[in-house]
Amino acid sequence: MTSSARPLLNRRLAEFGTTIFAEMSALAVATGSINLGQGFPDTDGPEEIREAAVQALRDGRGNQYPPGPGVPELRTAITAHQERRYGLSYDPDREVLVTAGATEAIAAALLALVEPGDEVIAFEPYYDSYAACIAMAGGTRVPVTLRPHDGSFRLDLDELRSAVTPRTRLLLINTPHNPTGTVLTHAELTAIAQLAVERDLLVVADEVYEHLVFDDAGHLPLASFPGMRERTVSIGSAGKTFSFTGWKVGWVTSTPELVTAVRSAKQFLTYVASGPFQYAVAEALNLPDSYFETFRADMRAKRDLLAAGLADAGFKVFKPAGTYFVTTDIRPLGETDGFAFCRSLPERAGVVAIPNAVFYDHREEGAPFVRFAFCKRTEVLTDATERLRKAFVGR
Ligand SMILES: *Cc1c(COP(=O)(O)O)cnc(C)c1O
């Protein structure tokens, strides 16, 4: 028996209840709704990459603990990818770490680099694991709010600068940004880099949507900006880039010192993960450019379809420049509370979405915003937008 005087969940985690995704996914099942809540693709990635995983498993590659830093084939493929796409060169033996998805990379980086009492700056709305990982590391999160401006959510650079204090240890930067779909511009990234150098801050760059930037400029990795290569822990994810979110293969590229630090935490979390899948992801990273181009063009078409359908149904749409999410404003529908709206949406329209307020400390800032995922089959998106139009426009 446990003492009833003391809650079971420790104080660091007490504020984090069950994620909204569990509640909304259960609601989707109970009401037979189309689930545009959680961001996972409803079709798998390339067949030949699935086959590569089967082959690795049959050949006995990766069925036992792989090496701590990741299998050499994958580490080499990661460095070749960074070099080919961004001209960033990393040593596959000392500057790469394979993780159990980007989720573990984020957790290990924060656990390794943050001292209790350190402040960590992250954009709000933030990816949901950031707040919990900062808390587990004993850090204090300092949100800088992205606000709507001319059709997209923008960063206020002055606000970011004034959020830095002598206790700030780290900037946790996510671009392309989930949930808003914002892609930081060259000028914004330059300013962030200058700030990090000036205040001697570490940077964790969550770039899991690097291959989902829809304008032709493409992704700009923070590590490629002046002074950043030596202070940035860059994070990628095979789940997001190759549509195998269940495989949980992610990676870190950084300096030998930073990679060693992150690995010190990672070795006691999972130690290693996803053995056979690591070999398959190595092959995936070596796919020709046409794979990445087609993937991006497909997702862009899905974005356009969902964005147009939501606008048709009466939502204000923030057309995303990246990721696989559209954030909307529900006020044109006469609604103000995203939580209440999302709880009633399955009943009203047979569609599930996520209230962005869950991604904010300042919940009132996020109240009227609702996120829909478009990484779904075209017919699913068409069906969903027809349902929404019927519910809100009546035709
Ligand atoms: C999905 C996601 C992750 C986690 O990636 P996994 O490889 O599935 O662990 C991390 N950051 C952001 C912003 C994401 O959207």
Short mmCIF file of C-alpha atoms and ligand atoms in Angstrom, two decimals:
data_model
loop_
_atom_site.label_atom_id
_atom_site.label_comp_id
_atom_site.label_asym_id
_atom_site.label_seq_id
_atom_site.Cartn_x
_atom_site.Cartn_y
_atom_site.Cartn_z
CA MET A 1 0.00 0.00 0.00
CA THR A 2 1.10 3.52 -0.63
CA SER A 3 0.68 6.48 1.61
CA SER A 4 -2.39 8.47 0.64
CA ALA A 5 -0.78 11.65 1.93
CA ARG A 6 1.66 11.83 -0.96
CA PRO A 7 0.72 11.80 -4.64
CA LEU A 8 2.33 9.03 -6.65
CA LEU A 9 3.43 11.16 -9.56
CA ASN A 10 6.35 13.38 -8.63
CA ARG A 11 6.11 17.15 -8.60
CA ARG A 12 8.13 17.55 -11.80
CA LEU A 13 5.55 15.65 -13.81
CA ALA A 14 2.37 16.41 -11.86
CA GLU A 15 1.23 19.12 -14.26
CA PHE A 16 1.34 16.76 -17.24
CA GLY A 17 -1.84 14.70 -17.32
CA THR A 18 -2.66 12.20 -20.05
CA THR A 19 -1.96 13.70 -23.45
CA ILE A 20 -4.85 15.18 -25.38
CA PHE A 21 -4.08 12.69 -28.17
CA ALA A 22 -5.30 9.78 -26.04
CA GLU A 23 -8.59 11.54 -25.26
CA MET A 24 -9.19 12.65 -28.83
CA SER A 25 -8.20 9.34 -30.43
CA ALA A 26 -10.58 7.51 -28.09
CA LEU A 27 -13.30 9.97 -29.07
CA ALA A 28 -12.55 9.32 -32.74
CA VAL A 29 -13.01 5.59 -32.26
CA ALA A 30 -16.14 5.95 -30.10
CA THR A 31 -17.86 8.23 -32.65
CA GLY A 32 -16.49 6.70 -35.87
CA SER A 33 -14.89 10.04 -36.73
CA ILE A 34 -12.06 10.80 -39.13
CA ASN A 35 -9.00 11.36 -36.98
CA LEU A 36 -7.04 14.41 -38.12
CA GLY A 37 -5.77 14.84 -34.58
CA GLN A 38 -2.56 12.90 -34.26
CA GLY A 39 0.14 13.45 -36.86
CA PHE A 40 0.93 10.04 -38.30
CA PRO A 41 0.67 9.09 -41.97
CA ASP A 42 -2.08 6.58 -42.87
CA THR A 43 0.10 5.00 -45.56
CA ASP A 44 3.55 3.51 -45.01
CA GLY A 45 6.78 4.77 -46.52
CA PRO A 46 8.57 3.26 -49.57
CA GLU A 47 8.02 -0.45 -50.16
CA GLU A 48 11.71 -1.08 -50.89
CA ILE A 49 12.60 0.38 -47.50
CA ARG A 50 10.10 -1.90 -45.76
CA GLU A 51 11.73 -4.77 -47.67
CA ALA A 52 15.16 -3.59 -46.51
CA ALA A 53 13.95 -3.89 -42.91
CA VAL A 54 12.62 -7.42 -43.57
CA GLN A 55 15.92 -8.36 -45.19
CA ALA A 56 17.98 -7.01 -42.28
CA LEU A 57 15.83 -8.92 -39.84
CA ARG A 58 16.17 -12.17 -41.87
CA ASP A 59 19.91 -11.68 -42.27
CA GLY A 60 20.31 -11.27 -38.54
CA ARG A 61 21.49 -7.67 -38.83
CA GLY A 62 20.37 -5.68 -35.82
CA ASN A 63 18.49 -8.43 -34.01
CA GLN A 64 20.89 -8.09 -31.10
CA TYR A 65 21.98 -4.86 -29.43
CA PRO A 66 23.41 -2.61 -32.12
CA PRO A 67 26.43 -0.40 -31.26
CA GLY A 68 25.60 2.43 -28.81
CA PRO A 69 26.11 5.27 -31.30
CA GLY A 70 24.08 3.46 -34.00
CA VAL A 71 25.11 1.03 -36.76
CA PRO A 72 27.98 2.36 -38.91
CA GLU A 73 25.93 2.10 -42.15
CA LEU A 74 23.32 4.47 -40.71
CA ARG A 75 25.81 6.91 -39.20
CA THR A 76 27.56 7.15 -42.57
CA ALA A 77 24.24 7.63 -44.38
CA ILE A 78 23.32 10.43 -41.95
CA THR A 79 26.58 12.28 -42.54
CA ALA A 80 26.28 11.81 -46.31
CA HIS A 81 22.75 13.25 -46.14
CA GLN A 82 23.88 16.32 -44.15
CA GLU A 83 26.74 16.87 -46.58
CA ARG A 84 24.72 16.36 -49.74
CA ARG A 85 21.73 18.49 -48.71
CA TYR A 86 23.29 21.20 -46.59
CA GLY A 87 27.05 21.09 -47.15
CA LEU A 88 27.49 20.31 -43.44
CA SER A 89 30.21 17.75 -42.77
CA TYR A 90 30.19 15.53 -39.71
CA ASP A 91 32.44 12.67 -38.66
CA PRO A 92 30.27 9.52 -38.60
CA ASP A 93 32.33 8.08 -35.73
CA ARG A 94 32.33 11.05 -33.37
CA GLU A 95 29.63 13.47 -34.42
CA VAL A 96 26.52 11.33 -34.93
CA LEU A 97 24.22 9.54 -32.51
CA VAL A 98 21.27 7.36 -33.50
CA THR A 99 18.35 7.59 -31.07
CA ALA A 100 14.94 6.00 -30.41
CA GLY A 101 13.18 8.59 -32.55
CA ALA A 102 13.62 12.32 -32.29
CA THR A 103 11.70 12.06 -29.01
CA GLU A 104 14.63 10.36 -27.31
CA ALA A 105 17.09 12.76 -28.92
CA ILE A 106 15.20 15.70 -27.37
CA ALA A 107 14.96 14.00 -23.98
CA ALA A 108 18.61 12.95 -23.91
CA ALA A 109 19.82 16.39 -25.06
CA LEU A 110 17.86 18.17 -22.34
CA LEU A 111 18.77 15.65 -19.62
CA ALA A 112 22.43 15.94 -20.60
CA LEU A 113 22.77 19.68 -21.07
CA VAL A 114 20.39 21.25 -18.55
CA GLU A 115 21.33 21.74 -14.91
CA PRO A 116 18.48 22.10 -12.38
CA GLY A 117 17.53 25.79 -12.34
CA ASP A 118 18.72 26.46 -15.88
CA GLU A 119 16.27 28.24 -18.13
CA VAL A 120 15.35 26.76 -21.50
CA ILE A 121 13.67 28.98 -24.08
CA ALA A 122 11.18 27.33 -26.43
CA PHE A 123 8.60 28.70 -28.82
CA GLU A 124 5.00 28.50 -27.69
CA PRO A 125 2.91 26.70 -28.91
CA TYR A 126 5.48 23.89 -28.42
CA TYR A 127 5.72 20.22 -29.31
CA ASP A 128 4.27 18.45 -26.30
CA SER A 129 7.35 16.53 -25.15
CA TYR A 130 9.43 19.72 -24.71
CA ALA A 131 7.72 20.89 -21.54
CA ALA A 132 7.86 17.44 -19.94
CA CYS A 133 11.53 16.89 -20.84
CA ILE A 134 12.58 20.32 -19.58
CA ALA A 135 10.74 19.48 -16.35
CA MET A 136 12.38 16.05 -16.04
CA ALA A 137 15.76 17.74 -16.48
CA GLY A 138 14.88 20.11 -13.62
CA GLY A 139 15.00 23.10 -15.96
CA THR A 140 12.64 26.05 -16.13
CA ARG A 141 10.86 26.56 -19.41
CA VAL A 142 10.59 30.07 -20.75
CA PRO A 143 8.07 30.24 -23.57
CA VAL A 144 8.30 32.83 -26.33
CA THR A 145 4.94 33.05 -28.05
CA LEU A 146 4.52 32.86 -31.83
CA ARG A 147 1.62 35.13 -32.78
CA PRO A 148 -0.55 35.45 -35.90
CA HIS A 149 0.68 38.09 -38.29
CA ASP A 150 -0.31 38.39 -41.96
CA GLY A 151 -1.58 34.83 -42.23
CA SER A 152 1.12 32.96 -40.33
CA PHE A 153 2.49 32.64 -36.83
CA ARG A 154 5.61 34.74 -36.38
CA LEU A 155 8.40 35.04 -33.89
CA ASP A 156 8.98 38.41 -32.19
CA LEU A 157 12.78 38.69 -32.16
CA ASP A 158 12.78 41.43 -29.50
CA GLU A 159 10.70 39.20 -27.24
CA LEU A 160 13.15 36.36 -27.83
CA ARG A 161 16.11 38.60 -27.01
CA SER A 162 14.53 39.85 -23.81
CA ALA A 163 13.66 36.31 -22.72
CA VAL A 164 17.39 35.54 -22.38
CA THR A 165 18.65 35.95 -18.80
CA PRO A 166 21.93 35.04 -17.09
CA ARG A 167 20.29 31.71 -16.24
CA THR A 168 19.44 30.83 -19.86
CA ARG A 169 21.32 27.72 -20.92
CA LEU A 170 19.68 26.64 -24.09
CA LEU A 171 17.41 27.62 -26.98
CA LEU A 172 15.13 24.81 -28.11
CA ILE A 173 14.29 25.76 -31.69
CA ASN A 174 11.79 23.91 -33.88
CA THR A 175 11.67 24.73 -37.59
CA PRO A 176 9.56 23.82 -39.55
CA HIS A 177 7.35 24.35 -36.52
CA ASN A 178 4.72 21.98 -35.16
CA PRO A 179 1.83 22.90 -34.68
CA THR A 180 1.81 26.24 -36.56
CA GLY A 181 3.56 25.18 -39.79
CA THR A 182 5.81 28.23 -39.56
CA VAL A 183 9.22 27.99 -41.21
CA LEU A 184 11.75 30.44 -39.80
CA THR A 185 13.22 32.76 -42.41
CA HIS A 186 16.88 33.26 -43.21
CA ALA A 187 16.76 36.61 -41.40
CA GLU A 188 15.13 35.10 -38.29
CA LEU A 189 17.64 32.25 -38.17
CA THR A 190 20.49 34.73 -38.59
CA ALA A 191 19.17 36.73 -35.63
CA ILE A 192 18.78 33.59 -33.51
CA ALA A 193 22.34 32.57 -34.37
CA GLN A 194 23.68 36.00 -33.44
CA LEU A 195 21.83 35.89 -30.14
CA ALA A 196 23.12 32.40 -29.33
CA VAL A 197 26.70 33.41 -30.08
CA GLU A 198 26.44 36.71 -28.22
CA ARG A 199 24.95 35.13 -25.07
CA ASP A 200 26.93 31.90 -25.42
CA LEU A 201 23.86 29.64 -25.51
CA LEU A 202 23.54 26.05 -26.61
CA VAL A 203 20.91 25.33 -29.22
CA VAL A 204 18.86 22.21 -29.75
CA ALA A 205 17.42 22.36 -33.27
CA ASP A 206 14.43 20.06 -33.77
CA GLU A 207 14.34 19.79 -37.56
CA VAL A 208 12.27 16.63 -37.97
CA TYR A 209 10.24 18.26 -40.78
CA GLU A 210 13.35 19.25 -42.75
CA HIS A 211 11.97 17.53 -45.86
CA LEU A 212 8.56 19.13 -45.55
CA VAL A 213 9.25 22.75 -46.45
CA PHE A 214 6.82 23.64 -49.20
CA ASP A 215 8.33 26.70 -50.78
CA ASP A 216 11.25 26.25 -53.12
CA ALA A 217 13.84 27.73 -50.78
CA GLY A 218 13.87 24.47 -48.84
CA HIS A 219 15.07 23.85 -45.32
CA LEU A 220 17.77 25.99 -43.71
CA PRO A 221 19.49 24.07 -40.90
CA LEU A 222 20.44 26.26 -37.96
CA ALA A 223 23.83 24.52 -37.75
CA SER A 224 24.77 26.09 -41.10
CA PHE A 225 24.64 29.65 -39.72
CA PRO A 226 27.80 31.43 -38.53
CA GLY A 227 28.96 30.24 -35.12
CA MET A 228 26.29 27.57 -34.88
CA ARG A 229 28.01 24.36 -36.00
CA GLU A 230 29.87 24.23 -32.66
CA ARG A 231 26.90 24.97 -30.37
CA THR A 232 23.96 23.24 -32.08
CA VAL A 233 22.57 19.78 -31.48
CA SER A 234 20.61 19.07 -34.69
CA ILE A 235 17.85 16.48 -34.60
CA GLY A 236 16.28 14.48 -37.45
CA SER A 237 13.69 11.70 -37.66
CA ALA A 238 13.14 8.80 -40.05
CA GLY A 239 9.56 8.62 -38.81
CA LYS A 240 8.76 12.01 -40.30
CA THR A 241 11.03 11.87 -43.37
CA PHE A 242 10.13 8.35 -44.53
CA SER A 243 6.67 7.83 -43.04
CA PHE A 244 7.66 5.08 -40.63
CA THR A 245 6.72 6.68 -37.32
CA GLY A 246 6.51 3.30 -35.58
CA TRP A 247 10.14 2.44 -36.26
CA LYS A 248 11.42 5.10 -33.89
CA VAL A 249 14.69 5.95 -35.58
CA GLY A 250 16.02 9.44 -34.98
CA TRP A 251 19.44 11.04 -34.89
CA VAL A 252 21.61 13.79 -33.55
CA THR A 253 24.48 15.51 -35.36
CA SER A 254 26.77 17.86 -33.46
CA THR A 255 30.31 18.29 -32.18
CA PRO A 256 32.12 15.34 -30.56
CA GLU A 257 31.73 17.00 -27.14
CA LEU A 258 28.00 17.61 -27.49
CA VAL A 259 27.36 14.17 -28.99
CA THR A 260 29.28 12.57 -26.12
CA ALA A 261 27.21 14.52 -23.60
CA VAL A 262 23.90 13.56 -25.23
CA ARG A 263 25.06 9.96 -25.45
CA SER A 264 25.82 9.93 -21.71
CA ALA A 265 22.11 10.46 -21.04
CA LYS A 266 20.86 8.34 -23.96
CA GLN A 267 22.80 5.24 -22.86
CA PHE A 268 20.70 5.05 -19.69
CA LEU A 269 17.37 5.72 -21.38
CA THR A 270 17.12 3.04 -24.08
CA TYR A 271 20.84 2.27 -24.52
CA VAL A 272 20.01 1.29 -28.12
CA ALA A 273 16.86 0.76 -30.20
CA SER A 274 15.38 -0.30 -33.54
CA GLY A 275 18.28 -2.56 -34.69
CA PRO A 276 17.05 -3.90 -38.06
CA PHE A 277 15.28 -0.63 -38.83
CA GLN A 278 18.56 1.24 -38.58
CA TYR A 279 19.83 -0.65 -41.64
CA ALA A 280 16.65 0.12 -43.55
CA VAL A 281 16.82 3.82 -42.67
CA ALA A 282 20.43 3.89 -43.93
CA GLU A 283 19.08 2.79 -47.32
CA ALA A 284 16.26 5.31 -47.10
CA LEU A 285 18.65 8.21 -46.53
CA ASN A 286 20.53 7.13 -49.63
CA LEU A 287 17.40 7.24 -51.81
CA PRO A 288 17.74 9.52 -54.85
CA ASP A 289 16.53 13.11 -54.67
CA SER A 290 13.38 12.09 -56.55
CA TYR A 291 12.06 10.34 -53.42
CA PHE A 292 12.37 13.50 -51.35
CA GLU A 293 10.88 15.65 -54.12
CA THR A 294 7.89 13.37 -54.61
CA PHE A 295 7.29 13.12 -50.87
CA ARG A 296 7.27 16.89 -50.57
CA ALA A 297 5.06 17.42 -53.63
CA ASP A 298 2.54 14.84 -52.34
CA MET A 299 2.37 16.49 -48.94
CA ARG A 300 2.09 19.92 -50.50
CA ALA A 301 -0.93 18.74 -52.54
CA LYS A 302 -2.51 17.36 -49.35
CA ARG A 303 -1.84 20.64 -47.58
CA ASP A 304 -3.54 22.56 -50.38
CA LEU A 305 -6.52 20.22 -50.36
CA LEU A 306 -7.08 20.43 -46.60
CA ALA A 307 -6.38 24.17 -46.40
CA ALA A 308 -8.91 24.90 -49.16
CA GLY A 309 -11.50 22.58 -47.61
CA LEU A 310 -11.15 24.17 -44.18
CA ALA A 311 -11.46 27.66 -45.65
CA ASP A 312 -14.56 26.52 -47.54
CA ALA A 313 -16.08 25.27 -44.29
CA GLY A 314 -15.57 28.73 -42.74
CA PHE A 315 -12.33 28.40 -40.77
CA LYS A 316 -9.62 31.01 -40.95
CA VAL A 317 -6.66 29.02 -42.23
CA PHE A 318 -2.98 29.67 -41.52
CA LYS A 319 -1.51 28.00 -44.57
CA PRO A 320 1.58 26.18 -43.33
CA ALA A 321 4.96 26.66 -45.03
CA GLY A 322 6.08 23.31 -43.62
CA THR A 323 5.20 20.23 -41.47
CA TYR A 324 2.02 18.21 -41.89
CA PHE A 325 -0.33 20.34 -39.86
CA VAL A 326 -2.73 23.19 -40.58
CA THR A 327 -3.60 25.55 -37.74
CA THR A 328 -6.97 27.28 -38.00
CA ASP A 329 -8.80 30.02 -36.14
CA ILE A 330 -12.37 29.04 -35.22
CA ARG A 331 -13.66 32.55 -34.48
CA PRO A 332 -15.16 33.04 -37.97
CA LEU A 333 -17.41 30.07 -37.06
CA GLY A 334 -18.65 31.99 -34.02
CA GLU A 335 -16.53 29.88 -31.65
CA THR A 336 -13.86 30.98 -29.20
CA ASP A 337 -12.92 27.94 -27.11
CA GLY A 338 -10.83 25.37 -29.00
CA PHE A 339 -11.18 22.77 -26.23
CA ALA A 340 -14.98 22.85 -26.27
CA PHE A 341 -14.95 22.99 -30.06
CA CYS A 342 -12.72 19.90 -30.41
CA ARG A 343 -14.75 17.97 -27.84
CA SER A 344 -17.95 18.65 -29.78
CA LEU A 345 -16.52 18.33 -33.30
CA PRO A 346 -16.80 14.52 -33.55
CA GLU A 347 -20.50 14.73 -32.70
CA ARG A 348 -21.14 17.75 -34.93
CA ALA A 349 -19.04 16.83 -37.94
CA GLY A 350 -17.50 13.38 -37.50
CA VAL A 351 -13.96 14.81 -37.50
CA VAL A 352 -11.31 14.94 -34.77
CA ALA A 353 -8.85 17.84 -34.38
CA ILE A 354 -6.58 19.08 -31.59
CA PRO A 355 -7.00 22.32 -29.61
CA ASN A 356 -3.71 24.22 -29.86
CA ALA A 357 -4.20 25.55 -26.31
CA VAL A 358 -2.66 22.29 -25.02
CA PHE A 359 0.64 23.44 -26.54
CA TYR A 360 0.71 26.73 -24.59
CA ASP A 361 1.62 27.87 -21.09
CA HIS A 362 -0.45 30.96 -21.80
CA ARG A 363 -3.54 28.96 -22.69
CA GLU A 364 -5.61 32.07 -23.42
CA GLU A 365 -3.20 32.87 -26.29
CA GLY A 366 -3.99 29.55 -27.95
CA ALA A 367 -7.71 29.34 -27.12
CA PRO A 368 -9.21 29.97 -30.59
CA PHE A 369 -6.73 27.83 -32.55
CA VAL A 370 -7.30 24.26 -33.68
CA ARG A 371 -4.88 21.96 -35.51
CA PHE A 372 -5.68 19.47 -38.28
CA ALA A 373 -3.18 16.93 -39.71
CA PHE A 374 -3.05 16.39 -43.48
CA CYS A 375 -0.67 13.40 -43.65
CA LYS A 376 -3.65 11.27 -44.67
CA ARG A 377 -4.89 9.70 -47.91
CA THR A 378 -6.55 12.11 -50.36
CA GLU A 379 -9.95 10.41 -50.06
CA VAL A 380 -9.79 10.72 -46.27
CA LEU A 381 -9.04 14.44 -46.53
CA THR A 382 -11.82 14.94 -49.09
CA ASP A 383 -14.29 13.08 -46.88
CA ALA A 384 -13.25 15.13 -43.83
CA THR A 385 -13.58 18.48 -45.58
CA GLU A 386 -17.00 17.51 -46.97
CA ARG A 387 -18.14 16.60 -43.46
CA LEU A 388 -16.91 19.92 -42.10
CA ARG A 389 -18.57 21.89 -44.88
CA LYS A 390 -21.88 20.11 -44.28
CA ALA A 391 -21.65 20.77 -40.55
CA PHE A 392 -20.77 24.45 -40.79
CA VAL A 393 -22.11 25.65 -44.14
CA GLY A 394 -24.94 23.16 -44.52
CA ARG A 395 -24.22 22.12 -48.11
C1 LIG B 1 6.94 13.97 -34.34
C2 LIG B 1 7.85 14.98 -33.73
C3 LIG B 1 8.95 14.57 -32.96
C4 LIG B 1 9.20 13.13 -32.58
O1 LIG B 1 9.73 12.38 -33.61
P1 LIG B 1 9.91 10.80 -33.47
O2 LIG B 1 11.02 10.50 -34.40
O3 LIG B 1 8.60 10.19 -33.85
O4 LIG B 1 10.25 10.50 -32.05
C5 LIG B 1 9.78 15.55 -32.45
N1 LIG B 1 9.57 16.85 -32.70
C6 LIG B 1 8.51 17.29 -33.43
C7 LIG B 1 8.32 18.74 -33.65
C8 LIG B 1 7.61 16.36 -33.96
O5 LIG B 1 6.55 16.79 -34.65
#
